[in-house]
Coordinates of C-alpha atoms and ligand atoms in Angstrom, one line a residue:
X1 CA 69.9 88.6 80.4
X2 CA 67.8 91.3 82.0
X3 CA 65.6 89.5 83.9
X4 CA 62.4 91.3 84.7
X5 CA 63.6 94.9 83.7
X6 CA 62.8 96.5 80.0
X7 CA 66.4 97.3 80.2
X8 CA 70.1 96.6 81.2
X9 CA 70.4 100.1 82.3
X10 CA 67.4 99.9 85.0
X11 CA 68.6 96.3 86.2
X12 CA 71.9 97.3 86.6
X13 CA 70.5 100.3 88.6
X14 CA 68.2 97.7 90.9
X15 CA 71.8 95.6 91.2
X16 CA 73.4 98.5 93.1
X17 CA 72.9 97.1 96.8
X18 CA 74.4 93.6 96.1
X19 CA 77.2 94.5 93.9
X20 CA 78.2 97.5 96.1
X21 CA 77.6 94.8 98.8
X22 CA 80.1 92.3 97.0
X23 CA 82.7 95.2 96.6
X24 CA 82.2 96.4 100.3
X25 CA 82.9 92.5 101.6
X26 CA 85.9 92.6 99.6
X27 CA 87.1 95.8 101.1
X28 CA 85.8 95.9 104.7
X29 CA 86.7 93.2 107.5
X30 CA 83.3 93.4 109.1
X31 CA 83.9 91.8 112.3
X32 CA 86.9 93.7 112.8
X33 CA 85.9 97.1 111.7
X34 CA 88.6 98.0 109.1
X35 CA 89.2 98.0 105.7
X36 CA 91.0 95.4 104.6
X37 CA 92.8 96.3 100.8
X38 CA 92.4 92.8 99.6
X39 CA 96.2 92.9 97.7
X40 CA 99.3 94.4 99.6
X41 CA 99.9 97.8 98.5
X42 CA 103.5 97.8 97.4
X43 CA 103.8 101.4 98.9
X44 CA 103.7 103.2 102.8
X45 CA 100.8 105.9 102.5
X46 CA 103.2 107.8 104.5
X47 CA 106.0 108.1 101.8
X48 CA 103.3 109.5 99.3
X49 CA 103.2 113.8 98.7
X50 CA 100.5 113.4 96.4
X51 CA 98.1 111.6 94.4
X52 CA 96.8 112.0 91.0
X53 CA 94.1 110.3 89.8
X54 CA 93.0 109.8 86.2
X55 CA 90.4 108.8 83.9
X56 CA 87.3 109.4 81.3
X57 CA 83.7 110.3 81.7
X58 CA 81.9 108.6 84.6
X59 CA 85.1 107.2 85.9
X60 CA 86.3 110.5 86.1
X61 CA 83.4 111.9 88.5
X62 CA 84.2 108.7 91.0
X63 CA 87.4 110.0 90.8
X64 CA 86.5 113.3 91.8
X65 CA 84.4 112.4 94.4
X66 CA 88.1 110.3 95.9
X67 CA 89.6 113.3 95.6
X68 CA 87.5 115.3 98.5
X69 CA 87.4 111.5 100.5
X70 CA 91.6 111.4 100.2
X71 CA 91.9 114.8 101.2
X72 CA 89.2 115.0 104.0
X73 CA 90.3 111.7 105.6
X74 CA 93.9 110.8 104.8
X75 CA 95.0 114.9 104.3
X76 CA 96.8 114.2 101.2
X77 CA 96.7 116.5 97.9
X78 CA 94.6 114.7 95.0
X79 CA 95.3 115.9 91.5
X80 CA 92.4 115.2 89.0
X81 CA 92.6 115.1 85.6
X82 CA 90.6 113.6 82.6
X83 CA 93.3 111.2 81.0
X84 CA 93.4 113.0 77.3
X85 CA 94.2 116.2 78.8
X86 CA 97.0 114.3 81.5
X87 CA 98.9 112.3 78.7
X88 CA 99.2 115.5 76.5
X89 CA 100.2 117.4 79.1
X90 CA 103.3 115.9 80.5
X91 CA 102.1 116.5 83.9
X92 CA 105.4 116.4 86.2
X93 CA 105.0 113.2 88.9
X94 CA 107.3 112.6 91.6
X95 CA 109.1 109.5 91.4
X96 CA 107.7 107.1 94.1
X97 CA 104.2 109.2 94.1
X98 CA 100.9 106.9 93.1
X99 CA 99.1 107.4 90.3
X100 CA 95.6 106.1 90.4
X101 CA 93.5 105.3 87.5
X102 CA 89.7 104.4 87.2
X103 CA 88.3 102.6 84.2
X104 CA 84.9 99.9 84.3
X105 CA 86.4 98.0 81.0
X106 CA 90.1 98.5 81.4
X107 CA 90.7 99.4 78.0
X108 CA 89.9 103.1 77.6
X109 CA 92.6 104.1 75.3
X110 CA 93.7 107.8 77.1
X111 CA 93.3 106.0 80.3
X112 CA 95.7 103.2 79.0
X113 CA 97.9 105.6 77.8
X114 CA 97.8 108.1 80.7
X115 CA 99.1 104.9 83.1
X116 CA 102.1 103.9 80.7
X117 CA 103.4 107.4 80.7
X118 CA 103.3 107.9 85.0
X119 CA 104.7 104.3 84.7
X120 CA 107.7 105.8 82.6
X121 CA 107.8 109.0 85.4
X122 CA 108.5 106.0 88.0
X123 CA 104.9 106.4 90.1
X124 CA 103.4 104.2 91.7
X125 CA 100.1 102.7 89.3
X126 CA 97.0 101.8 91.2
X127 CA 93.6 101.0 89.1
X128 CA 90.9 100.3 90.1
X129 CA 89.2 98.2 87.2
X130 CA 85.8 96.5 86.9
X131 CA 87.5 93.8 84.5
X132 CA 90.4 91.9 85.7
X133 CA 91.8 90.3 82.2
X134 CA 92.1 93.9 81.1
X135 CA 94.8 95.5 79.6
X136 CA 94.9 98.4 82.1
X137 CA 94.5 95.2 85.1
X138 CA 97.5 94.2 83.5
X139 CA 99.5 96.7 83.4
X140 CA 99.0 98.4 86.7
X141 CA 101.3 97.5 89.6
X142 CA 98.5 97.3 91.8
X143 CA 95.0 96.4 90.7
X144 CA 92.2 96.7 93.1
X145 CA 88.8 95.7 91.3
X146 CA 85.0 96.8 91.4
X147 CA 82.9 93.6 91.6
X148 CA 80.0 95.0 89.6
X149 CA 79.8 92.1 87.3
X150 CA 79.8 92.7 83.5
X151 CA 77.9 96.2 82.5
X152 CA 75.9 95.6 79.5
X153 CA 74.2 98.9 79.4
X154 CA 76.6 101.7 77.9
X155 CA 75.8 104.5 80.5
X156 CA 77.9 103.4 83.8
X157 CA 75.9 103.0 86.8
X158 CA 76.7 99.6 89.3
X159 CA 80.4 100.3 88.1
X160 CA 80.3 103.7 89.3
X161 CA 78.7 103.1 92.6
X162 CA 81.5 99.8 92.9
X163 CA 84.0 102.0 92.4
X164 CA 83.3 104.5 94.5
X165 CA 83.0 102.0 97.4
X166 CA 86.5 100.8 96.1
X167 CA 87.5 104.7 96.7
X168 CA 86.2 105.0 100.1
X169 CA 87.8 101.8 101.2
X170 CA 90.9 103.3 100.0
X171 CA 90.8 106.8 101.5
X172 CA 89.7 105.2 105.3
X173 CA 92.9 102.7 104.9
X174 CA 95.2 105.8 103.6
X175 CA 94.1 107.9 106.4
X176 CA 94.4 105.4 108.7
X177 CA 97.6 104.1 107.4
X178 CA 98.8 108.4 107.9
X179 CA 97.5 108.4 111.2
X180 CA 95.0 111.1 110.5
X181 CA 92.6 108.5 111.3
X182 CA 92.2 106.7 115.0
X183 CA 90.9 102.7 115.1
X184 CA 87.8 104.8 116.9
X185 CA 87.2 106.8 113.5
X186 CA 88.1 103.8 111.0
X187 CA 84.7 101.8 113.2
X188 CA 83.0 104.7 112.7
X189 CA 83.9 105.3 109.3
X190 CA 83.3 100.9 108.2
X191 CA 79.9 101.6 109.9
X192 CA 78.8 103.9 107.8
X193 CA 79.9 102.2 104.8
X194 CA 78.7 98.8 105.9
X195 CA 75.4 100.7 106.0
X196 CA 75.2 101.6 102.2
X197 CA 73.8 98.8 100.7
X198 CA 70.5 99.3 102.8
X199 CA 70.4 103.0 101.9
X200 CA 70.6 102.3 98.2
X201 CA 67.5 99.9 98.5
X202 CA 66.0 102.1 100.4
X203 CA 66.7 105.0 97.8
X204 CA 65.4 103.0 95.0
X205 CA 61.8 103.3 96.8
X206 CA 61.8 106.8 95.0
X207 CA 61.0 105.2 91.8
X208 CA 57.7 105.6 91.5
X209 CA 58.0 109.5 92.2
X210 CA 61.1 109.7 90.1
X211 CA 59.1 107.7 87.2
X212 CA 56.7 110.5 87.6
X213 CA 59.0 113.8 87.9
X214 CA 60.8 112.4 84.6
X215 CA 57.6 113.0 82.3
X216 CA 57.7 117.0 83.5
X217 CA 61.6 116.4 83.1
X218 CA 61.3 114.7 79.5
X219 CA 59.6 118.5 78.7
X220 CA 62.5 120.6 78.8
X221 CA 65.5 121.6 76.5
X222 CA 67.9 121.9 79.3
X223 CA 68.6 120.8 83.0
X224 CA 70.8 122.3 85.6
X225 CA 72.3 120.4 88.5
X226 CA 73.9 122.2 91.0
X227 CA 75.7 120.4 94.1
X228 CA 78.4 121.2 97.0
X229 CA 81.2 119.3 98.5
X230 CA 81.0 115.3 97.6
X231 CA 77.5 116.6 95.6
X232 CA 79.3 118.4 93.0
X233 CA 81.3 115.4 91.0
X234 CA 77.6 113.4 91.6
X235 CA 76.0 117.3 89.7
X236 CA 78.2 116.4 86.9
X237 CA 77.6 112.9 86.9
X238 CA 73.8 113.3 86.5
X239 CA 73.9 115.8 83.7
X240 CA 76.3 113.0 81.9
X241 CA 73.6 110.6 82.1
X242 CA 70.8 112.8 81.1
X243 CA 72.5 114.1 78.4
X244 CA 74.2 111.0 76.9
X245 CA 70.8 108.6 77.1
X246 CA 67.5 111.5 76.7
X247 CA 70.2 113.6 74.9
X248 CA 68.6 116.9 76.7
X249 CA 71.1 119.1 77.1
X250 CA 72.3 119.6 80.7
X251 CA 74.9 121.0 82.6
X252 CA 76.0 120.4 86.1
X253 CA 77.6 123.0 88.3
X254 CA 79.5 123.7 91.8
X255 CA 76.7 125.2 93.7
X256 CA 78.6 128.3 94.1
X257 CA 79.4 129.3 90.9
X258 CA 75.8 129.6 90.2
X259 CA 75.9 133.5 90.3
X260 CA 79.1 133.9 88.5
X261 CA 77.4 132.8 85.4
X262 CA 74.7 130.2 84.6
X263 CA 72.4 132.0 86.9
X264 CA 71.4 133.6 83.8
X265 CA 69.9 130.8 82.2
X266 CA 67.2 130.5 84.9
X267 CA 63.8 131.1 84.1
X268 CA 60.7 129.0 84.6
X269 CA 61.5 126.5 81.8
X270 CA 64.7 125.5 83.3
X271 CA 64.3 122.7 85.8
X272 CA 67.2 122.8 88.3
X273 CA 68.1 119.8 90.2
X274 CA 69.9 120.0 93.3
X275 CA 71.7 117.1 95.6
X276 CA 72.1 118.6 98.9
X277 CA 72.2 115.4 101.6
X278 CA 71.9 117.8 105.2
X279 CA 76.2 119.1 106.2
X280 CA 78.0 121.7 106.7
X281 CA 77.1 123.2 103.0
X282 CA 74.0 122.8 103.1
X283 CA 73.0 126.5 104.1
X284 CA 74.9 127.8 102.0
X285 CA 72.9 125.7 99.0
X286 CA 69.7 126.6 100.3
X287 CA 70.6 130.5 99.5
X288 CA 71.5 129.2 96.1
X289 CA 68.2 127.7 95.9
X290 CA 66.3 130.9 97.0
X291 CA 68.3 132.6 94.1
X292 CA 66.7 130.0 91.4
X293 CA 63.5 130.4 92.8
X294 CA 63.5 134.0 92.8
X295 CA 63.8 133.6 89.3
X296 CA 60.9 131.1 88.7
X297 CA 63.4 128.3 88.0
X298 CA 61.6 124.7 89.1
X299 CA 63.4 122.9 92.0
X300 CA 64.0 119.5 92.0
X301 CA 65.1 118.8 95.6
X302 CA 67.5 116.0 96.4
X303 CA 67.9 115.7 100.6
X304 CA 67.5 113.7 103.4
X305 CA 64.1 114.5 106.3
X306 CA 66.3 117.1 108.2
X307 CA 67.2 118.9 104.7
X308 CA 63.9 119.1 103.2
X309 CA 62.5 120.4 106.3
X310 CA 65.1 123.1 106.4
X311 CA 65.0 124.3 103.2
X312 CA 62.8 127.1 103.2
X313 CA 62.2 127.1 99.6
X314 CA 59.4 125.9 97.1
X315 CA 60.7 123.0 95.2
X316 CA 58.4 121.6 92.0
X317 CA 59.7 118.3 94.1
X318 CA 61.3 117.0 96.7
X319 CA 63.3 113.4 96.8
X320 CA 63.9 112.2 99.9
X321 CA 66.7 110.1 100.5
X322 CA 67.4 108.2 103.9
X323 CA 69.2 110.0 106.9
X324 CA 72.5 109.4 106.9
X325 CA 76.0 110.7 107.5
X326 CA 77.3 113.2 104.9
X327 CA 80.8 111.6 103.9
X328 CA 79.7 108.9 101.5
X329 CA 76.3 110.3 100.8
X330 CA 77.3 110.1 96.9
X331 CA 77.1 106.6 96.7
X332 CA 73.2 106.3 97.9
X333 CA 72.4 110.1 96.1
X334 CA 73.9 108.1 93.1
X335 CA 70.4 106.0 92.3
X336 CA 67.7 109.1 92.3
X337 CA 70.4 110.5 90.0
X338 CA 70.6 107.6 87.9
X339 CA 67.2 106.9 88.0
X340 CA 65.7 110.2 86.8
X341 CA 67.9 109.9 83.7
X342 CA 66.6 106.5 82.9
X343 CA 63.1 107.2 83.2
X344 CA 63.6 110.9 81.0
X345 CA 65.3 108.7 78.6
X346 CA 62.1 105.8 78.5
X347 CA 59.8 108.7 78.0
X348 CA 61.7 110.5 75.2
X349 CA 61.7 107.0 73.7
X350 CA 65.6 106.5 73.0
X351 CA 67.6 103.6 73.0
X352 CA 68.5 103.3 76.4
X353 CA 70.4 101.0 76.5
X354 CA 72.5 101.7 73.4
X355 CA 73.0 105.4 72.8
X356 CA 73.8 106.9 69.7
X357 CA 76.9 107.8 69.0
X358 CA 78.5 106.0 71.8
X359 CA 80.5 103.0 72.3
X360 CA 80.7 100.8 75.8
X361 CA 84.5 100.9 75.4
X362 CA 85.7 103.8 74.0
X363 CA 89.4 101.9 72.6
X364 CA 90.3 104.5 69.9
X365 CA 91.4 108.0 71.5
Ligands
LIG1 C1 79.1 107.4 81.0 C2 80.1 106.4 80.5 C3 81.5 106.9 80.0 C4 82.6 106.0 80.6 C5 83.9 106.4 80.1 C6 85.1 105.6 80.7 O1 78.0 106.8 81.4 O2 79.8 105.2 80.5 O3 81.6 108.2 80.3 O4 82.5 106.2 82.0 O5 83.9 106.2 78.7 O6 85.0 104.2 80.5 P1 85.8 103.2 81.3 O7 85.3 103.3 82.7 O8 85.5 101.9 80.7 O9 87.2 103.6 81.2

């Protein structure tokens, strides 16, 4: 059923805060300030060297984005790999190490076959899994699952934004669990994820502007997203949705490696979009910025009040999101991201909802 909306894809968008919400009160003990993991993990964070994490397409960014949160706030190496390339490739795993795997239908066959192998290399096997009756649910030694609710619309949204709150959870208990984390850091930290749900409502107010920047959008052959830090998997991420439902080519890119090649693309037909919540990096992206500009490339500006009044730079627009602290900006910076792809997609009249050449459940490899 999708309600009100013209399709799944934009309801599931507008779900966001109350799923996320759902996933969050599953994760977080709210009047005590911790993360609670809702299963016990049948492993001490402390005996684990390293983590690899594994999985396809969307999944695959939330996994990224774990990655910096697991190193940043339990200091523990994350390996990341897209599952066809990990099951090929035989990576080596340290008995006892955890293997993580990420998958909204629980039946992606590189993913399913990427956790029987570490299983066979004696790691640990943690998904996290949107559908509990699933094959990889029931395979996995530990499952924690996304409350999203069942995603009708084939590019991933709620499932992503679920996940990564599943992620976050995960990386406050692992550093807390390591001692890189104090109870004084873990309040702080369940703070500001308690707090998401409001900034995602509060980011889907940019609607209206994003509904409006997709018809100059819908215009061009290709789209550049650049992003730092936590912004870069979320870079990647909205290229993927452009390019899967308004199927204009798009790319997304570390900030940084802008001038070690695609800076050559840039002229004033290339919209460039950049996520850039106000941290440490942020600097450093305006100068990437004035580069683009200096070559008549069109900004499109995703920041908070403090970064679009620093960036001293011309944008075609600027979307701002809600102040905020940097660490799980990606979850909120998620819906303009999302929501630009869907409206390109409703202007180029495609089928949203149903993509060609796409399946929900991608079960052959
Ligand atoms: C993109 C998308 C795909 C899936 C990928 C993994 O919008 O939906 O990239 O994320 O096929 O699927 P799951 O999560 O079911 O393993």
């Amino acid at each position: 059923d999708k309600a009100n909306y013209r399709h799944f894809m934009a309801k599931e968008i507008h779900e966001q805060p109350e799923v996320v919400g759902h996933t969050l009160a599953r994760y977080v003990d709210l009047a005590a300030e911790r993360v609670t993991m809702p299963v016990k993990l049948p492993f001490d964070f402390n005996d684990i060297q390293r983590i690899s994490i594994t999985a396809c397409g969307t999944a695959s960014y939330a996994g990224f984005v774990a990655k910096y949160w697991l190193e940043k706030l339990a200091r523990l190496p994350v390996e990341l790999d897209v599952a066809s390339e990990f099951r090929y490739r035989e990576a080596p795993l340290r008995k006892g190490d955890l293997a993580i795997f990420i998958s909204q239908s629980g039946e992606t066959a590189d993913t399913l076959a990427a956790l029987r192998y570490a299983k066979a290399q004696g790691a640990h096997t943690l998904s996290v899994v949107n559908v509990p009756t699933s094959t990889i649910a029931r395979e996995s030694e530990t499952v924690l699952q996304t409350l999203a609710g069942p995603e009708i619309g084939v590019a991933s949204t709620k499932a992503f934004t679920c996940q990564l709150m599943v992620l976050a959870s995960l990386a406050v208990a692992a550093g807390k669990a390591r001692g890189e984390l104090s109870d004084a850091d873990e309040a702080k930290l369940v703070h500001g994820l308690v707090e998401i749900p409001r900034l995602m409502s509060e980011a889907l107010t940019t609607e209206l502007q994003i509904e409006k920047l997709a018809r100059e959008i819908s215009k061009s052959r290709d789209v550049l997203y650049l992003g730092r830090g936590t912004s870069y998997p979320l870079a990647l991420e909205g290229a993927l949705k452009l390019k899967e439902i308004s199927y204009i080519h798009a790319e997304g890119y570390a900030a940084g490696e802008l001038k070690h090649g695609p800076i050559a693309l840039i002229d004033e037909h290339m919209p460039v979009v950049v996520i850039a919540p106000y941290d440490k990096v942020f600097e450093k992206t305006v100068s990437n910025m004035q580069e683009v500009a200096a070559r008549g490339g069109k900004i499109i500006l995703m920041t908070d009040a403090k970064g679009a009044a620093e960036a001293t730079i011309q944008s075609l627009v600027t979307i701002v999101m809600p102040d905020m602290g940097a660490t799980f900006a990606p979850m909120v910076y998620a819906v303009p991201v999302q929501l630009l792809a869907y409206h390109t997609a409703v202007v180029m009249g495609t089928d949203v909802d149903q993509p060609r050449n796409l399946a929900k459940s991608v079960t052959v490899e």
